[in-house]
CSV table of C-alpha atoms in Angstrom, one decimal:
chain,number,residue,atom,x,y,z
A,1432,ILE,CA,-10.9,-43.2,39.3
A,1433,GLU,CA,-7.5,-41.9,40.4
A,1434,ILE,CA,-7.9,-43.3,43.9
A,1435,SER,CA,-9.1,-46.7,42.9
A,1436,SER,CA,-6.2,-47.1,40.5
A,1437,LYS,CA,-3.8,-46.3,43.3
A,1438,ILE,CA,-5.3,-48.1,46.4
A,1439,GLY,CA,-7.9,-50.4,44.9
A,1440,LEU,CA,-11.7,-50.1,44.7
A,1441,SER,CA,-12.3,-51.9,48.0
A,1442,ASN,CA,-10.1,-49.5,49.8
A,1443,ILE,CA,-11.8,-46.4,48.7
A,1444,THR,CA,-13.3,-44.3,51.4
A,1445,VAL,CA,-15.7,-41.4,51.1
A,1446,GLN,CA,-13.3,-39.3,53.0
A,1447,ALA,CA,-10.4,-40.1,50.6
A,1448,VAL,CA,-12.5,-39.1,47.6
A,1449,ALA,CA,-13.7,-36.0,49.3
A,1450,ASP,CA,-10.1,-35.0,50.1
A,1451,LEU,CA,-9.0,-35.6,46.5
A,1452,ALA,CA,-12.0,-33.6,45.2
A,1453,GLY,CA,-11.3,-30.8,47.6
A,1454,VAL,CA,-14.8,-31.0,49.2
A,1455,THR,CA,-16.2,-31.9,52.5
A,1456,LYS,CA,-17.3,-35.5,53.2
A,1457,GLY,CA,-20.8,-34.1,53.8
A,1458,GLY,CA,-20.7,-32.2,50.5
A,1459,LEU,CA,-19.7,-35.4,48.7
A,1460,LEU,CA,-22.4,-37.4,50.5
A,1461,HIS,CA,-25.0,-34.8,49.3
A,1462,HIS,CA,-24.3,-35.9,45.7
A,1463,PHE,CA,-23.4,-39.6,46.4
A,1464,PRO,CA,-25.4,-40.9,49.4
A,1465,SER,CA,-23.1,-43.9,49.8
A,1466,LYS,CA,-19.8,-45.4,48.8
A,1467,GLN,CA,-21.7,-47.9,46.6
A,1468,VAL,CA,-23.5,-45.1,44.7
A,1469,LEU,CA,-20.2,-43.3,44.2
A,1470,ILE,CA,-18.5,-46.5,42.9
A,1471,GLU,CA,-21.5,-47.2,40.5
A,1472,GLU,CA,-21.3,-43.7,39.2
A,1473,VAL,CA,-17.6,-44.1,38.5
A,1474,PHE,CA,-18.4,-47.4,36.8
A,1475,ASN,CA,-21.0,-45.7,34.6
A,1476,ILE,CA,-18.4,-43.1,33.6
A,1477,LEU,CA,-16.0,-45.9,32.6
A,1478,MET,CA,-18.8,-47.5,30.6
A,1479,GLU,CA,-19.5,-44.2,28.8
A,1480,ASN,CA,-15.8,-43.9,28.0
A,1481,LEU,CA,-15.8,-47.5,26.7
A,1482,ASP,CA,-18.7,-46.6,24.5
A,1483,LEU,CA,-17.0,-43.6,23.1
A,1484,GLU,CA,-13.8,-45.6,22.4
A,1485,ILE,CA,-15.8,-48.3,20.6
A,1486,ASN,CA,-17.6,-45.7,18.6
A,1487,ARG,CA,-14.3,-44.0,17.6
A,1488,ILE,CA,-12.9,-47.4,16.5
A,1489,MET,CA,-16.1,-48.2,14.5
A,1490,GLU,CA,-16.0,-44.8,12.7
A,1491,LYS,CA,-12.6,-45.8,11.3
A,1492,ASP,CA,-13.8,-49.2,10.1
A,1493,SER,CA,-14.8,-49.3,6.4
A,1494,GLU,CA,-16.4,-52.8,6.7
A,1495,PRO,CA,-19.8,-52.7,8.5
A,1496,LYS,CA,-19.9,-56.5,8.9
A,1497,GLY,CA,-18.4,-57.3,12.3
A,1498,SER,CA,-17.4,-53.7,13.0
A,1499,PHE,CA,-18.9,-53.6,16.6
A,1500,SER,CA,-17.2,-56.9,17.4
A,1501,ARG,CA,-13.8,-55.7,16.1
A,1502,ALA,CA,-14.1,-52.5,18.0
A,1503,TYR,CA,-15.1,-54.5,21.2
A,1504,VAL,CA,-12.0,-56.7,20.8
A,1505,LYS,CA,-9.7,-53.8,20.1
A,1506,SER,CA,-11.0,-51.9,23.1
A,1507,SER,CA,-10.5,-54.9,25.3
A,1508,TYR,CA,-6.8,-54.6,24.5
A,1509,SER,CA,-6.6,-50.9,24.6
A,1510,GLY,CA,-3.8,-49.9,27.0
A,1511,HIS,CA,-2.5,-53.4,27.5
A,1512,GLU,CA,0.0,-53.3,24.7
A,1513,ASN,CA,2.0,-50.8,26.7
A,1514,ASN,CA,0.7,-51.8,30.2
A,1515,SER,CA,-0.9,-48.4,30.7
A,1516,ILE,CA,-4.2,-49.8,32.2
A,1517,LYS,CA,-4.6,-48.6,35.8
A,1518,ILE,CA,-8.2,-48.6,36.7
A,1519,TRP,CA,-9.8,-51.6,35.1
A,1520,PRO,CA,-8.4,-54.3,37.4
A,1521,ALA,CA,-10.2,-52.9,40.4
A,1522,PHE,CA,-13.4,-52.7,38.4
A,1523,SER,CA,-12.9,-56.2,37.0
A,1524,THR,CA,-13.0,-57.5,40.5
A,1525,SER,CA,-16.1,-55.5,41.3
A,1526,LEU,CA,-17.8,-56.6,38.1
A,1527,VAL,CA,-17.3,-60.2,39.2
A,1528,LEU,CA,-18.5,-59.7,42.7
A,1529,ASP,CA,-21.0,-56.9,42.5
A,1530,SER,CA,-24.5,-57.8,41.1
A,1531,GLU,CA,-25.3,-54.1,40.5
A,1532,MET,CA,-22.3,-53.6,38.3
A,1533,GLN,CA,-23.0,-56.9,36.5
A,1534,LYS,CA,-26.5,-55.5,35.7
A,1535,ILE,CA,-24.9,-52.3,34.3
A,1536,TRP,CA,-22.5,-54.3,32.2
A,1537,TYR,CA,-25.0,-56.8,30.9
A,1538,GLU,CA,-27.5,-54.0,30.0
A,1539,TRP,CA,-24.8,-52.1,28.2
A,1540,LEU,CA,-23.8,-55.2,26.2
A,1541,LYS,CA,-27.4,-56.2,25.5
A,1542,LEU,CA,-28.2,-52.8,24.1
A,1543,ARG,CA,-25.1,-52.8,21.9
A,1544,LEU,CA,-25.8,-56.3,20.6
A,1545,GLN,CA,-29.4,-55.3,19.7
A,1546,LYS,CA,-28.1,-52.2,18.0
A,1547,HIS,CA,-25.6,-54.1,15.9
A,1548,LYS,CA,-27.7,-57.3,15.4
A,1549,LYS,CA,-27.6,-57.0,11.5
A,1550,THR,CA,-23.8,-56.7,11.4
A,1551,ASP,CA,-22.5,-58.6,14.4
A,1552,SER,CA,-24.7,-61.6,15.1
A,1553,SER,CA,-22.5,-64.3,13.5
A,1554,ILE,CA,-21.1,-67.1,15.7
A,1555,ASN,CA,-17.5,-65.9,14.8
A,1556,CYS,CA,-18.3,-62.4,16.1
A,1557,GLU,CA,-19.7,-63.9,19.3
A,1558,ILE,CA,-16.6,-66.2,19.7
A,1559,ALA,CA,-14.3,-63.1,19.2
A,1560,ARG,CA,-16.2,-61.1,21.8
A,1561,LEU,CA,-16.3,-63.9,24.4
A,1562,ALA,CA,-12.6,-64.6,23.9
A,1563,ALA,CA,-11.9,-60.9,24.3
A,1564,ASP,CA,-13.8,-61.0,27.6
A,1565,GLY,CA,-11.7,-63.9,28.8
A,1566,LEU,CA,-8.5,-62.3,27.7
A,1567,TRP,CA,-9.5,-59.0,29.2
A,1568,PHE,CA,-10.1,-60.6,32.6
A,1569,ASN,CA,-6.9,-62.5,32.3
A,1570,LEU,CA,-4.9,-59.3,31.5
A,1571,ASN,CA,-6.6,-57.5,34.4
A,1572,PHE,CA,-6.1,-60.2,37.0
A,1573,VAL,CA,-2.4,-61.0,36.4
A,1574,ASP,CA,0.0,-59.8,38.9
A,1575,ASP,CA,2.6,-57.1,38.1
A,1576,SER,CA,5.4,-59.6,37.4
A,1577,ASN,CA,3.4,-61.1,34.5
A,1578,LYS,CA,2.1,-57.8,33.0
A,1579,ASN,CA,4.0,-58.3,29.8
A,1580,ILE,CA,1.7,-61.0,28.3
A,1581,PHE,CA,0.0,-59.0,25.6
A,1582,ASN,CA,0.1,-61.0,22.4
A,1583,PRO,CA,-0.6,-59.1,19.2
A,1584,LYS,CA,-1.0,-62.3,17.2
A,1585,LEU,CA,-3.9,-63.3,19.4
A,1586,LEU,CA,-5.5,-59.9,18.9
A,1587,ASP,CA,-5.1,-60.3,15.1
A,1588,THR,CA,-6.7,-63.7,15.2
A,1589,LEU,CA,-9.7,-62.4,17.1
A,1590,ILE,CA,-10.1,-59.5,14.7
A,1591,ASN,CA,-9.9,-61.8,11.7
A,1592,LEU,CA,-12.7,-63.9,13.1
A,1593,THR,CA,-15.1,-61.0,12.8
A,1594,PHE,CA,-14.7,-60.8,9.1
A,1595,GLU,CA,-15.8,-64.4,8.5
């Protein structure tokens, strides 16, 4: 994750990861037979972290209706309010271009939506999640000169949708 945030996902080499991990290239390839497998495993770790973050946010929410969607929206903005996001832009690009990562993402989302069907199936919750996706991609694809575009009113509006 550290390397991709510094040099970009497409510039990662197995050797660079091995060097950072303090292992031989052969040792790394023993666990990850290709660069693609390594990248997918990092993406899986990021998805697990996203899941944990969403669960933490949901635990603090006293209103069950729309709680997954609120947590989803809030997690989309996590780190953007102070521009601390480093890794997601590289993975955003990969998510758009890599069909395997798309499958991981869509399977993750499908399972969450099934799990929260009773509380988060309203059209407003869907609108809030889809808008959060679009805003998340926008925040991750802007260049550094425009990084200060976080809009708390927009976040509040999306959150409020999930209560309707």
